[in-house]
């Protein structure tokens, strides 16, 4: 471990993003900051989040309803503040992004517009063992349209003995079902294995087959550099409380490609906040959508969840996705090296089921603990190393470039080694 400690010191000293760590609240265990590797589940609180919320509380106290127009950030147009910085993170044009509701709700609302089964073309292609909420959303949507999930949902499974998927297998599956597919809907980064799919390639294959292609970016937004507009993705949605550090249950983001900006033929479940801004308060019948993603909004902006998100987006805008990705590549490779060294020294098998190729993953590593089970995970937690546990035997650890250090990774390695030797 000594050479890893030395390397970590060197890397931390050289790290141009090291100063961002101080801008986050790191939970303490026994009075000492923990090594927090669960930013893939709930990102840490930016130090600026509290003031952002207090500002809105103060403006509410001061202005009451007039805060809609007279708050420092007027609530009437609050959501607009998030559009450009979020668009930069997901590779979109400003008008292609808006924030509303929670992620699962948005998957449903987007499917109202983009899952339009017709004739033979009614099936949905997704990854096997998708995040449960996505499975429930897809199943309930196909049932809502009168189909049976066993028939209408096509799942792509890993090859025998493997954990992750091959893009060529996904393409082959798309090709095999090309006349039946209405929608391809996959998690951009798989929540369980940490695999980042070649989204451009799969989007192309899906669209060439005549399907609509949507992505769940819960584990991708703020983690990996995506280019939704250029890749010609039809739609996407993500939560903002994982890598985007905006707090539990915070507002979700959606992307709708520019080509649908003025498409009023698409069915949609409408609400007043999607209605033309100049006429919103005329309260007249007849829905006239704002062009672009904003036209999909239903309710007025949830300012108390958008405020910490805005604070967080400002940090992303300053640090920049390119620099974050650079550090992420180095930090994750360093964690891989550490895990491999520890497993070797402890003489145990600790299989990394996340792809080894950096371009096929974000910052999460999923470790399949063959010998030891949950006791190893408990040992990590008890010693101030936050990871998470997923049945049947997987420990997920995400070294997040904004606030994790190389020293955190070494600490993870040390505690892991202790646990394995126990
Ligand atoms: C985290 C996550 C969710 C959570 O959905 P909410 O509606 O925000 O509770 C859904 N899908 C995926 C793939 C996730 O990773």
Short mmCIF file of N, CA and C and ligand atoms in Angstrom, two decimals, residues 102-104 131 133-134 191 216 218-219 239 241-242, ligand 1:
data_model
loop_
_atom_site.label_atom_id
_atom_site.label_comp_id
_atom_site.label_asym_id
_atom_site.label_seq_id
_atom_site.Cartn_x
_atom_site.Cartn_y
_atom_site.Cartn_z
N UNK A 102 -40.23 14.72 -10.56
CA UNK A 102 -39.17 13.77 -10.23
C UNK A 102 -38.85 12.93 -11.46
N UNK A 103 -37.81 12.14 -11.38
CA UNK A 103 -37.37 11.39 -12.56
C UNK A 103 -38.42 10.42 -13.08
N UNK A 104 -38.97 9.60 -12.19
CA UNK A 104 -39.91 8.58 -12.67
C UNK A 104 -41.16 9.25 -13.27
N UNK A 131 -33.08 -0.43 -13.57
CA UNK A 131 -33.46 0.10 -12.26
C UNK A 131 -34.96 -0.15 -12.06
N UNK A 133 -37.53 1.25 -10.80
CA UNK A 133 -38.52 2.27 -11.12
C UNK A 133 -38.72 2.35 -12.64
N UNK A 134 -37.66 2.19 -13.39
CA UNK A 134 -37.76 2.22 -14.85
C UNK A 134 -38.55 1.00 -15.35
N UNK A 191 -26.96 1.48 -13.50
CA UNK A 191 -26.83 1.79 -12.07
C UNK A 191 -26.10 0.69 -11.30
N UNK A 216 -32.30 7.16 -19.94
CA UNK A 216 -32.36 7.54 -18.54
C UNK A 216 -30.94 7.88 -18.11
N UNK A 218 -29.90 9.01 -15.14
CA UNK A 218 -29.76 9.13 -13.67
C UNK A 218 -28.31 8.97 -13.24
N UNK A 219 -27.63 7.99 -13.82
CA UNK A 219 -26.24 7.73 -13.42
C UNK A 219 -25.23 8.31 -14.40
N UNK A 239 -32.17 12.45 -12.75
CA UNK A 239 -32.41 13.07 -11.45
C UNK A 239 -31.20 13.96 -11.15
N UNK A 241 -30.04 14.55 -7.91
CA UNK A 241 -29.52 14.36 -6.54
C UNK A 241 -28.36 13.38 -6.48
N UNK A 242 -28.03 12.74 -7.60
CA UNK A 242 -26.90 11.80 -7.59
C UNK A 242 -25.63 12.61 -7.86
C1 LIG B 1 -31.94 6.82 -9.12
C2 LIG B 1 -32.71 6.30 -10.25
C3 LIG B 1 -34.09 6.48 -10.33
C4 LIG B 1 -34.83 7.17 -9.22
O1 LIG B 1 -36.05 7.65 -9.62
P1 LIG B 1 -36.79 8.80 -8.80
O2 LIG B 1 -38.02 9.01 -9.57
O3 LIG B 1 -35.87 9.99 -8.77
O4 LIG B 1 -37.04 8.31 -7.41
C5 LIG B 1 -34.76 6.00 -11.44
N1 LIG B 1 -34.09 5.35 -12.43
C6 LIG B 1 -32.76 5.15 -12.38
C7 LIG B 1 -32.06 4.45 -13.49
C8 LIG B 1 -32.04 5.60 -11.28
O5 LIG B 1 -30.72 5.39 -11.23
#
